[in-house]
Short mmCIF file of C-alpha atoms in Angstrom, two decimals:
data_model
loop_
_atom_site.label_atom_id
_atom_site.label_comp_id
_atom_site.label_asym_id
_atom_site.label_seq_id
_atom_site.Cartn_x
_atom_site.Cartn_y
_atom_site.Cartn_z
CA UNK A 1 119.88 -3.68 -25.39
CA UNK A 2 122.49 -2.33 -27.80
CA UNK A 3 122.05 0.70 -29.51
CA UNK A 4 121.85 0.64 -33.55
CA UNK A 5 123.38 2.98 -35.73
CA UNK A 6 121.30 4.68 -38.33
CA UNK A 7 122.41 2.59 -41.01
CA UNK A 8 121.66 -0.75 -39.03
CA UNK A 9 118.33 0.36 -38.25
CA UNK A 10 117.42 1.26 -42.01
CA UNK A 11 119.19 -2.09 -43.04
CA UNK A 12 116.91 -4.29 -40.72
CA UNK A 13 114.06 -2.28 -41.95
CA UNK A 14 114.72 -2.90 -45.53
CA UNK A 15 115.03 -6.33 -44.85
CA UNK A 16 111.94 -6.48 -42.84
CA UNK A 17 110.26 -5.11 -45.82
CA UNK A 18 112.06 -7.01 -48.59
CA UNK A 19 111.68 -10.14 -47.18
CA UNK A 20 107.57 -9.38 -46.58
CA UNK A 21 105.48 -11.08 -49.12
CA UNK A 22 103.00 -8.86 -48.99
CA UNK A 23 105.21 -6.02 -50.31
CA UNK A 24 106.57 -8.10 -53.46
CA UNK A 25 105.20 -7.82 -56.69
CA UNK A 26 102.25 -5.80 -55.95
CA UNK A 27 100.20 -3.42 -57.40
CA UNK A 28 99.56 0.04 -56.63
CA UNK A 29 96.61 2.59 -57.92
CA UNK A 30 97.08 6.46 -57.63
CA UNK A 31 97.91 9.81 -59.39
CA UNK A 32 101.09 10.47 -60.50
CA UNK A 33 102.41 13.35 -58.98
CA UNK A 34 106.12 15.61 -58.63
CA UNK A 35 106.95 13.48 -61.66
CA UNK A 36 110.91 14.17 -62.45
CA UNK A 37 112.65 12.74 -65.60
CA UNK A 38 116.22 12.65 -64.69
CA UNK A 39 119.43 12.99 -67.42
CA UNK A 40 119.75 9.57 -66.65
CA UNK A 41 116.86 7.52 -67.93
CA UNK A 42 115.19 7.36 -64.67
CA UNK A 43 112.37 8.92 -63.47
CA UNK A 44 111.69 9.61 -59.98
CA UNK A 45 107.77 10.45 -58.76
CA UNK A 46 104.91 9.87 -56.08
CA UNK A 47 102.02 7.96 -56.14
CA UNK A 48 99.02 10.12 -54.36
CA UNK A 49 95.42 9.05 -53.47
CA UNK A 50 93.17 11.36 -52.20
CA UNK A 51 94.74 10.45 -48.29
CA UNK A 52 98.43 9.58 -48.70
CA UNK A 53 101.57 8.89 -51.35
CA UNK A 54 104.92 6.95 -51.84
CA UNK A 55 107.64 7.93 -53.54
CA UNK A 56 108.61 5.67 -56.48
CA UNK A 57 111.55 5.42 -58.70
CA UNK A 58 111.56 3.68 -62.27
CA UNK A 59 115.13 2.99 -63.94
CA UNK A 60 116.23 3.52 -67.46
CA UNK A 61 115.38 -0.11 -67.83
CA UNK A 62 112.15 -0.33 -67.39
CA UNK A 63 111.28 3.11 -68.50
CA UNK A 64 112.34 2.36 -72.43
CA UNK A 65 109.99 -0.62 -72.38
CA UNK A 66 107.19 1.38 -72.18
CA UNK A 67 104.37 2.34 -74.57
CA UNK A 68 103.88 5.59 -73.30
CA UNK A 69 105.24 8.73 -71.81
CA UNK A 70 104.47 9.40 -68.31
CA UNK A 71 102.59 12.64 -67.50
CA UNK A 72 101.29 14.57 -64.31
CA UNK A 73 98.30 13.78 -63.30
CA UNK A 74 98.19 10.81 -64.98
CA UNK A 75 96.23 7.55 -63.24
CA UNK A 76 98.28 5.06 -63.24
CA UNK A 77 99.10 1.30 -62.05
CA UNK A 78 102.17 0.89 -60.89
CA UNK A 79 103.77 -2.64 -60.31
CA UNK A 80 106.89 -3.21 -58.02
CA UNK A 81 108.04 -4.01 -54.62
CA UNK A 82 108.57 -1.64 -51.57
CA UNK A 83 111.89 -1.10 -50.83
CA UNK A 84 114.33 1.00 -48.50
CA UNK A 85 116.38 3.97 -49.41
CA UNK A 86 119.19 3.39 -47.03
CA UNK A 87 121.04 7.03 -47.75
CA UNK A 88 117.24 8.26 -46.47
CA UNK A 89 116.08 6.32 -44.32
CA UNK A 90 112.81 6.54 -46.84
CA UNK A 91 110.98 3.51 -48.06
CA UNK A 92 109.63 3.74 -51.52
CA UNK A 93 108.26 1.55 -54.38
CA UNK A 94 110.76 -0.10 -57.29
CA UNK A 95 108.80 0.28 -60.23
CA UNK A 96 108.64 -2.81 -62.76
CA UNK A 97 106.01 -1.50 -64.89
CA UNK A 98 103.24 1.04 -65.35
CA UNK A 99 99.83 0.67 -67.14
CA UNK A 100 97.17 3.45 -67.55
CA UNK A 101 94.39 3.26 -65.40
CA UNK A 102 90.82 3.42 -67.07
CA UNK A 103 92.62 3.17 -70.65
CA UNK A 104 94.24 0.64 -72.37
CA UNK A 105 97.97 1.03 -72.35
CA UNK A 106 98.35 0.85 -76.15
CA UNK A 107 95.82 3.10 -76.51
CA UNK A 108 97.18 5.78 -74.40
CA UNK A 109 101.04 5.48 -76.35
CA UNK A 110 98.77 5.95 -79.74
CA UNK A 111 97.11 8.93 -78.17
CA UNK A 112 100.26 10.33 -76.97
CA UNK A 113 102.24 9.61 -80.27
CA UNK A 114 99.54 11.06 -82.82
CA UNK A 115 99.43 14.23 -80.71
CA UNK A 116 103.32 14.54 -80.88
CA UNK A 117 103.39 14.10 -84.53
CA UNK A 118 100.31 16.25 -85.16
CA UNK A 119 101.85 19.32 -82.97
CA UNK A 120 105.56 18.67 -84.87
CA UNK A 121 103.37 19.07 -88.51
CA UNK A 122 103.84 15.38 -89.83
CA UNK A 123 100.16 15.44 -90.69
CA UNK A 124 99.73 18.50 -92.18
CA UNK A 125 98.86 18.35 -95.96
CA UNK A 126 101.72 20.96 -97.05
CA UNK A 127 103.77 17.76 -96.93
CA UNK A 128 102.05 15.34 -98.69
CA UNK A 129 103.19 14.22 -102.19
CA UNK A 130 100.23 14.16 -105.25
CA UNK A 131 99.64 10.20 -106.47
CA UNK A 132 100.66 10.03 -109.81
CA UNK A 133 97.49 9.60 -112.37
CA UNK A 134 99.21 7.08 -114.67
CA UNK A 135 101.84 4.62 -112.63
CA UNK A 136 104.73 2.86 -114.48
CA UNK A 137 105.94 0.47 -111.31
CA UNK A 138 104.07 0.33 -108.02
CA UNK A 139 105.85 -0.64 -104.47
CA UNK A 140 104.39 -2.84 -101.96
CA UNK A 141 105.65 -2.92 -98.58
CA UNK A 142 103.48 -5.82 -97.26
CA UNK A 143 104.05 -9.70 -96.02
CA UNK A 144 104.29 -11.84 -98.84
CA UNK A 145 102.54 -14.52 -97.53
CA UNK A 146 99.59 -12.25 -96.28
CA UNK A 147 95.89 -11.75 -98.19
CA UNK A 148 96.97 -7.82 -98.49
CA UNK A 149 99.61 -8.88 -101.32
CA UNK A 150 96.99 -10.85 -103.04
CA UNK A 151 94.11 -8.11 -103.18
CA UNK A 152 96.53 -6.19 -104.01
CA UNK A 153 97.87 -8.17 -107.29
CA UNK A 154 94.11 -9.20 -108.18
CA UNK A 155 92.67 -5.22 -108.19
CA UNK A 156 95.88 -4.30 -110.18
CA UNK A 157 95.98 -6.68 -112.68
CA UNK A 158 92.22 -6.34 -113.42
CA UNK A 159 92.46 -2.46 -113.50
CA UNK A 160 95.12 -1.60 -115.14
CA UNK A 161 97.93 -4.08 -115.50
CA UNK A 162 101.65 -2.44 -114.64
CA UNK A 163 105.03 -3.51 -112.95
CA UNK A 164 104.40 -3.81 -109.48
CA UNK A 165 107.78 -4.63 -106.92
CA UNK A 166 107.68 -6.25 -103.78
CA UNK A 167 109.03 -5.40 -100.82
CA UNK A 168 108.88 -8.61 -98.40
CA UNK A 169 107.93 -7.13 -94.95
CA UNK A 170 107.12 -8.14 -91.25
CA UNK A 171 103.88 -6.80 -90.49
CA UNK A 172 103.44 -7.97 -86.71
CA UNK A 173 105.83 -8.75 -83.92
CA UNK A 174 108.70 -7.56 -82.17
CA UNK A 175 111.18 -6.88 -85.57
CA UNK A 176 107.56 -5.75 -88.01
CA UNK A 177 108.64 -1.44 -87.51
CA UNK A 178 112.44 -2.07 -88.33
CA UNK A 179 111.70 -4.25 -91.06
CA UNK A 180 108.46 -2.10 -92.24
CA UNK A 181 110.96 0.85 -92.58
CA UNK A 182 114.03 -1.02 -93.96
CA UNK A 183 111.56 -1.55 -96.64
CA UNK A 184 110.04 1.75 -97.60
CA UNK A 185 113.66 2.94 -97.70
CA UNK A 186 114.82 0.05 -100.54
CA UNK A 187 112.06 1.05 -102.39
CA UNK A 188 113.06 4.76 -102.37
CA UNK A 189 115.89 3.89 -103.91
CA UNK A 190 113.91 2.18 -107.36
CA UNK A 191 111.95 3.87 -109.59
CA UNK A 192 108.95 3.07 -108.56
CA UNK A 193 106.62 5.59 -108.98
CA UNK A 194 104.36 5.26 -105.33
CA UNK A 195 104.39 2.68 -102.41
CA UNK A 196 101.68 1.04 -100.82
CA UNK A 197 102.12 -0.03 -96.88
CA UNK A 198 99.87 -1.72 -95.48
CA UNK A 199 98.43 -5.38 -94.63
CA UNK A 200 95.04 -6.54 -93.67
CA UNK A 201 93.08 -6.41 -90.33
CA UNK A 202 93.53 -7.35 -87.15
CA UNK A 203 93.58 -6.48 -83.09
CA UNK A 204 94.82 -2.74 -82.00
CA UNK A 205 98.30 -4.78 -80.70
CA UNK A 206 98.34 -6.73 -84.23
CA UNK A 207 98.33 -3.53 -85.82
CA UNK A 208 101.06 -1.67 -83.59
CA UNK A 209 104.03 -1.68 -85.78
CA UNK A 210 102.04 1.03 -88.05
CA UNK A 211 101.77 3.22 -85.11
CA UNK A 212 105.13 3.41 -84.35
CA UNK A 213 107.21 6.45 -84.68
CA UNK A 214 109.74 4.66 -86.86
CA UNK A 215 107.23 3.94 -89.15
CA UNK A 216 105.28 6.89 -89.21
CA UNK A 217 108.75 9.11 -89.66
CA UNK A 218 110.09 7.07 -92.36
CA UNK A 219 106.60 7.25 -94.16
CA UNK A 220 107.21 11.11 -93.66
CA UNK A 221 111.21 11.03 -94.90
CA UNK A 222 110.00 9.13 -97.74
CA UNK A 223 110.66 10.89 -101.34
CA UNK A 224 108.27 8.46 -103.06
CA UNK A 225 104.65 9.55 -102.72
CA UNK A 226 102.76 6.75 -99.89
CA UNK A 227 99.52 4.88 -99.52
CA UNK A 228 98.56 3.59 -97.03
CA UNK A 229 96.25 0.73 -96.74
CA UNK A 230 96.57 -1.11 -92.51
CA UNK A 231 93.43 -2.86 -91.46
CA UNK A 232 89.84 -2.36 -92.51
CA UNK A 233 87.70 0.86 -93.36
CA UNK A 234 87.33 1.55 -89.22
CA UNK A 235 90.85 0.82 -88.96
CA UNK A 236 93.03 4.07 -88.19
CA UNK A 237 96.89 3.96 -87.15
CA UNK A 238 99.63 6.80 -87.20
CA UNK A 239 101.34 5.67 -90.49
CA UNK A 240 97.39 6.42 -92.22
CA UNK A 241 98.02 10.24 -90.82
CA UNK A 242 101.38 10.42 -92.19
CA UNK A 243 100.74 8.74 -95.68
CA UNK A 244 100.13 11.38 -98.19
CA UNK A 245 96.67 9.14 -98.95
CA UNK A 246 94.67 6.67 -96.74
CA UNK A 247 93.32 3.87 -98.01
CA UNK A 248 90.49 1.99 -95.90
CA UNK A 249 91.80 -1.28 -97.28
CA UNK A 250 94.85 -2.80 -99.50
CA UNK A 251 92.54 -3.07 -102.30
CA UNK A 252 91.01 -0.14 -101.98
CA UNK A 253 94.60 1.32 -102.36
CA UNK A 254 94.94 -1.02 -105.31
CA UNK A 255 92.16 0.95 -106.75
CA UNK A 256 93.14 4.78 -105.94
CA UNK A 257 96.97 4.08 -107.52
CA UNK A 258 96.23 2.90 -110.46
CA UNK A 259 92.46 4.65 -113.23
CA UNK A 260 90.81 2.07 -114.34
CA UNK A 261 91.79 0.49 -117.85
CA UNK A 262 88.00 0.40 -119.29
CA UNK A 263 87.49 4.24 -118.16
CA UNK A 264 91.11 5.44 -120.13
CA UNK A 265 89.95 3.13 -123.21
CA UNK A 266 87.08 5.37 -123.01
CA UNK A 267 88.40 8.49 -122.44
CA UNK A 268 90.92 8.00 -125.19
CA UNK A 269 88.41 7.37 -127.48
CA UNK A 270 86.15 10.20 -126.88
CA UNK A 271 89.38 12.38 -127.01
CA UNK A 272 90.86 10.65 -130.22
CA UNK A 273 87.06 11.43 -131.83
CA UNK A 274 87.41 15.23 -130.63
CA UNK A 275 91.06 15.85 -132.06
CA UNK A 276 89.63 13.80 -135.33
CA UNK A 277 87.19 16.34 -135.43
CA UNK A 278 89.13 19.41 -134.91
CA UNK A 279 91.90 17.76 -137.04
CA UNK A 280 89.59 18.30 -139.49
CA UNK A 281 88.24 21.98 -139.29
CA UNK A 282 91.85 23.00 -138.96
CA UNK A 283 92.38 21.44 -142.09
CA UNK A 284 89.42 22.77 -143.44
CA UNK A 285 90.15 26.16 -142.16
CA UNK A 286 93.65 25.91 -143.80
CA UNK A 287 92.18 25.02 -147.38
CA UNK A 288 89.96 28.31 -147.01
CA UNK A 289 92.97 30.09 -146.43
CA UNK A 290 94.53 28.55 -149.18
CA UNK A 291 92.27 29.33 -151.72
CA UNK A 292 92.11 32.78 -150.76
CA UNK A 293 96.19 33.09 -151.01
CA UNK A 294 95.82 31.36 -154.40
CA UNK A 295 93.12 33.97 -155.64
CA UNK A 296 94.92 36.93 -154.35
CA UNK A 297 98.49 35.80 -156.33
CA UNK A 298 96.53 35.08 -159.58
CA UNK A 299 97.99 38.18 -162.65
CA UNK A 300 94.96 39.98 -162.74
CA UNK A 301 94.01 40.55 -158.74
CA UNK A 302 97.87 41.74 -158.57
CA UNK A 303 97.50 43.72 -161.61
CA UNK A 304 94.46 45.38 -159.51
CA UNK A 305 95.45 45.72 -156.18
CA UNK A 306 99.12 47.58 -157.79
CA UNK A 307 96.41 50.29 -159.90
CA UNK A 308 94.95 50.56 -156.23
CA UNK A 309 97.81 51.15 -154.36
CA UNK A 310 98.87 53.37 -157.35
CA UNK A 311 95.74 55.97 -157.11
CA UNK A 312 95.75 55.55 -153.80
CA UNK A 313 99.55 57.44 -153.49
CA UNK A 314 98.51 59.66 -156.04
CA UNK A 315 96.00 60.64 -153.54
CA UNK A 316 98.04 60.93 -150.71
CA UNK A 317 100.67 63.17 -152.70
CA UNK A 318 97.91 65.53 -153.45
CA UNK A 319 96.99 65.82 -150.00
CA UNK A 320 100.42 66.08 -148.67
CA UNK A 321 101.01 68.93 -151.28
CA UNK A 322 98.23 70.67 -150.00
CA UNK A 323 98.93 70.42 -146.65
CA UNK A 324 102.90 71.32 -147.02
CA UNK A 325 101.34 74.96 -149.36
CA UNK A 326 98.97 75.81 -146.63
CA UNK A 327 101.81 75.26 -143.79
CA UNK A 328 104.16 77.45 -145.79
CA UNK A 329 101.55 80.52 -146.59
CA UNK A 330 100.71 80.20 -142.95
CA UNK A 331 104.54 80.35 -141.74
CA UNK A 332 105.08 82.79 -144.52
CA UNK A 333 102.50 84.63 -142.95
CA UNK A 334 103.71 84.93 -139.29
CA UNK A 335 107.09 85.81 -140.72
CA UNK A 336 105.85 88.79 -142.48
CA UNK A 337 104.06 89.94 -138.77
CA UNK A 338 106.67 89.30 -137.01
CA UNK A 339 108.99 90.98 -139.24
CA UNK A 340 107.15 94.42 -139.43
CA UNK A 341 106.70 94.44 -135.30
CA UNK A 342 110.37 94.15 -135.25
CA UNK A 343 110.89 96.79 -138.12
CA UNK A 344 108.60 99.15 -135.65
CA UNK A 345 111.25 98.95 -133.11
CA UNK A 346 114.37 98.60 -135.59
CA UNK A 347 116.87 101.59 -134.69
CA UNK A 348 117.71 101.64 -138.54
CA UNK A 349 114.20 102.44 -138.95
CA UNK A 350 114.54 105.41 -136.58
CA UNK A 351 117.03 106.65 -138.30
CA UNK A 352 115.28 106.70 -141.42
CA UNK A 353 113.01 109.32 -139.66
CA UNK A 354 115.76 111.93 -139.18
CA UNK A 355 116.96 110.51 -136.06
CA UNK A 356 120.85 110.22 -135.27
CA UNK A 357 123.04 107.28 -132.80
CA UNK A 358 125.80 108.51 -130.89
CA UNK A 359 128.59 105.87 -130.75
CA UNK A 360 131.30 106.07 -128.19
CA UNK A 361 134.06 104.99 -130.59
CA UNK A 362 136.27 102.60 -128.43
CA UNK A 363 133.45 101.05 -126.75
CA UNK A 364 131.43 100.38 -130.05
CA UNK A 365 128.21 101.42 -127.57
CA UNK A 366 125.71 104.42 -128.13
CA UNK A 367 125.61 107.26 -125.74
CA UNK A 368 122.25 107.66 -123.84
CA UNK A 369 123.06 110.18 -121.21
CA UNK A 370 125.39 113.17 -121.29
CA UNK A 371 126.67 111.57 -117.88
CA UNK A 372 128.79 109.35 -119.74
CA UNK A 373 130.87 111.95 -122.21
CA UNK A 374 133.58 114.62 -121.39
CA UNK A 375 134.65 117.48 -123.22
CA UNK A 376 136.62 116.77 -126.14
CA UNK A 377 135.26 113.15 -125.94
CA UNK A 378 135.46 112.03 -129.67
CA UNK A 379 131.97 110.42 -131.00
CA UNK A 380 130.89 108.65 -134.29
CA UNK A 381 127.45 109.73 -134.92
CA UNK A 382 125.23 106.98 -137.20
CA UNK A 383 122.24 109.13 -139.68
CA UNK A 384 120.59 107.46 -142.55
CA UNK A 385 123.12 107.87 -145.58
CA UNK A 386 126.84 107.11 -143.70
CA UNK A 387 128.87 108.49 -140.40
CA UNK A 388 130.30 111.55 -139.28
CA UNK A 389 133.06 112.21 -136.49
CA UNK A 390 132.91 114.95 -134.03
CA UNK A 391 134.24 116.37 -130.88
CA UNK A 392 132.39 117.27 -127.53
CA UNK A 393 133.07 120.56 -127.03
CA UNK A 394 130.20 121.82 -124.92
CA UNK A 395 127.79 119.47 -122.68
CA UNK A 396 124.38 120.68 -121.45
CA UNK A 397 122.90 118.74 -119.02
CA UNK A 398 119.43 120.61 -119.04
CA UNK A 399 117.49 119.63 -122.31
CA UNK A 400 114.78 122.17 -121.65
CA UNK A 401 117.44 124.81 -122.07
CA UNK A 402 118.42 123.75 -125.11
CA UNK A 403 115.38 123.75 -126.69
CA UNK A 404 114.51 127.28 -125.68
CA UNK A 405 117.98 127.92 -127.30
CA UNK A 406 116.87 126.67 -130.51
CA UNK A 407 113.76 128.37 -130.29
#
């Protein structure tokens, strides 16, 4: 027999495989394992059971149909046909579509999605916008055709009657989250003054377009505060986690936009009877205050209160006399003490006790130690009745000497 190349072999045995039935549309149940998600859209993994795996690849095209996001470990059913890698030589399975195993698949892509959204903050209540009290215009993004619209107009117009705009919407099917979102962004640009989104109950796969991440993003984008009112009271979808307030039902949003008309009528009256009543003590208060004004201008109480400010002043000059002739004899006082301890010191005062100042005549400074004259220095001596020049003409150093001389 003739030999086959490499590639002829793996060409016969991808067309032994193709062409097998049996390998054709099937379905395979395992772990997903060595899961890679190329630049290109594709994603290339195994398929493990507790014995054995296959490789599988799933293209671009079938991967952006899908509900969910492919993890590790996840269990999985994959459907596709076996097929040959020629380059390889390695058969593997062509993936046509994956489905959770042991969970729903829509179930799994809202599990996935809320935890995305919850980990990137879209939940958090730093972001959520206060409802405004008192509404002007109200924005519905609903079907018009639906029994949300109608609850809706019935709970508003019994409540508390204001504008209320329309925003005609596809709630289920393929177009509902493009047309959901078209719609909360033509009411951002009115003046409305909050949205409700929403519509009434049905299946988890009626409800999907409100668990989309269009939806839930442009709820998030939105700079007009959001309701959000999908399904019934045990009915929870993304967009009610992004809303800045849930609402189990459209008319139970009806009723947390707008107070209700009966309770303001009330609450208008008890506050019109409170400002009525404090109305009138301020107006009471300001007669009082009146007729103490008028009293206190009238000739006489002037006349009065001028003779009391006048003996009052007289009584406050007295006092500041007082004061100012006890300051002065006290200053007067420390003047005169001060005075004689500097009159005990004074050199005019020693010379008034026979005592003499030498005066070194071009330095205009007395002489306090025969150190600093000469002979023939010239001196101007200072006693108590004038001055008297003389002339150095002997200098004796020892004083002792001098006054045994003069004794």
């Amino acid at each position: 027999m003739p030999a086959y190349t490499v590639t002829e072999l793996n060409n016969l045995i991808k067309n032994t495989l193709v062409n097998n039935p049996k390998l054709n549309q099937i379905w395979v149940q395992g772990e997903i394992s060595n899961l890679t998600k190329h630049s290109s859209g594709h994603y290339y993994f195994t398929v493990k059971d507790g014995k054995s795996q296959i490789s599988c690849v799933s293209f671009k095209s079938v991967n952006r149909n899908l509900r969910f996001e492919l993890e590790s470990s996840m269990k999985v059913l994959v459907f596709g046909s076996v097929d040959v890698y020629v380059v390889r030589g390695q058969y593997q399975l062509y993936v046509q579509d994956i489905r959770p195993d042991g969970v729903g698949e829509l179930y799994k892509a809202y599990e996935q999605l809320k935890n995305k959204l919850e980990k990137e903050g879209l939940f958090s209540d730093v972001h959520k916008i206060p409802i405004p009290e008192y509404p002007l215009r109200i924005g519905v993004v609903t079907s018009p055709t639906g029994a949300a619209v109608h609850d809706i107009l019935n709970v508003i117009g019994r409540r508390y009657p204001v504008n209320i705009l329309l925003s005609p919407t596809i709630v289920q099917g393929e177009r509902s989250a493009e047309s959901i979102v078209r719609s909360i962004e033509l009411l951002n640009q009115t003046d409305v003054d909050v949205i409700i989104v929403g519509r009434g109950g049905g299946s988890l796969e009626d409800l999907w377009a409100f668990n989309e991440e269009v939806v839930a993003r442009a709820i998030f984008n939105s700079k007009k505060p959001i309701v959000s009112a999908v399904g019934h009271e045990t009915d929870f979808t993304i967009a009610d986690f992004t809303a800045d307030m849930r609402a189990p039902t459209p008319s139970a949003a009806a009723e947390l936009v707008v107070p209700d008309q009966k309770e303001v009528k009330r609450h208008l009256a008890t506050l019109s009877s409170r400002l009525e009543k404090e109305v009138g003590h301020v107006i009471s208060e300001g007669k009082g205050r009146l007729e103490h004004a008028r009293k206190k201008l009238e000739p006489q109480h002037i006349m009065d209160m001028l003779m009391q400010d006048s003996q009052y002043l007289d009584e406050l000059t007295m006092k500041l006399t007082s004061s100012m002739g006890k300051i002065i004899e006290n200053k007067a006082f420390e003047l005169k003490f001060h005075s004689s301890r500097l009159n005990a010191v004074s050199p005019m005062n020693t010379i008034l006790r026979g005592y003499s100042i030498a005066l070194d005549p071009e330095k205009k400074v007395s002489i306090s130690s025969v150190s600093e004259l000469k002979e023939n220095a010239q001196l101007d001596v200072i006693v108590n009745d004038g001055i008297f020049e003389c002339k150095v003409e002997n200098i004796i150093h020892d004083r002792k000497k001098y006054l045994h001389y003069e004794g």
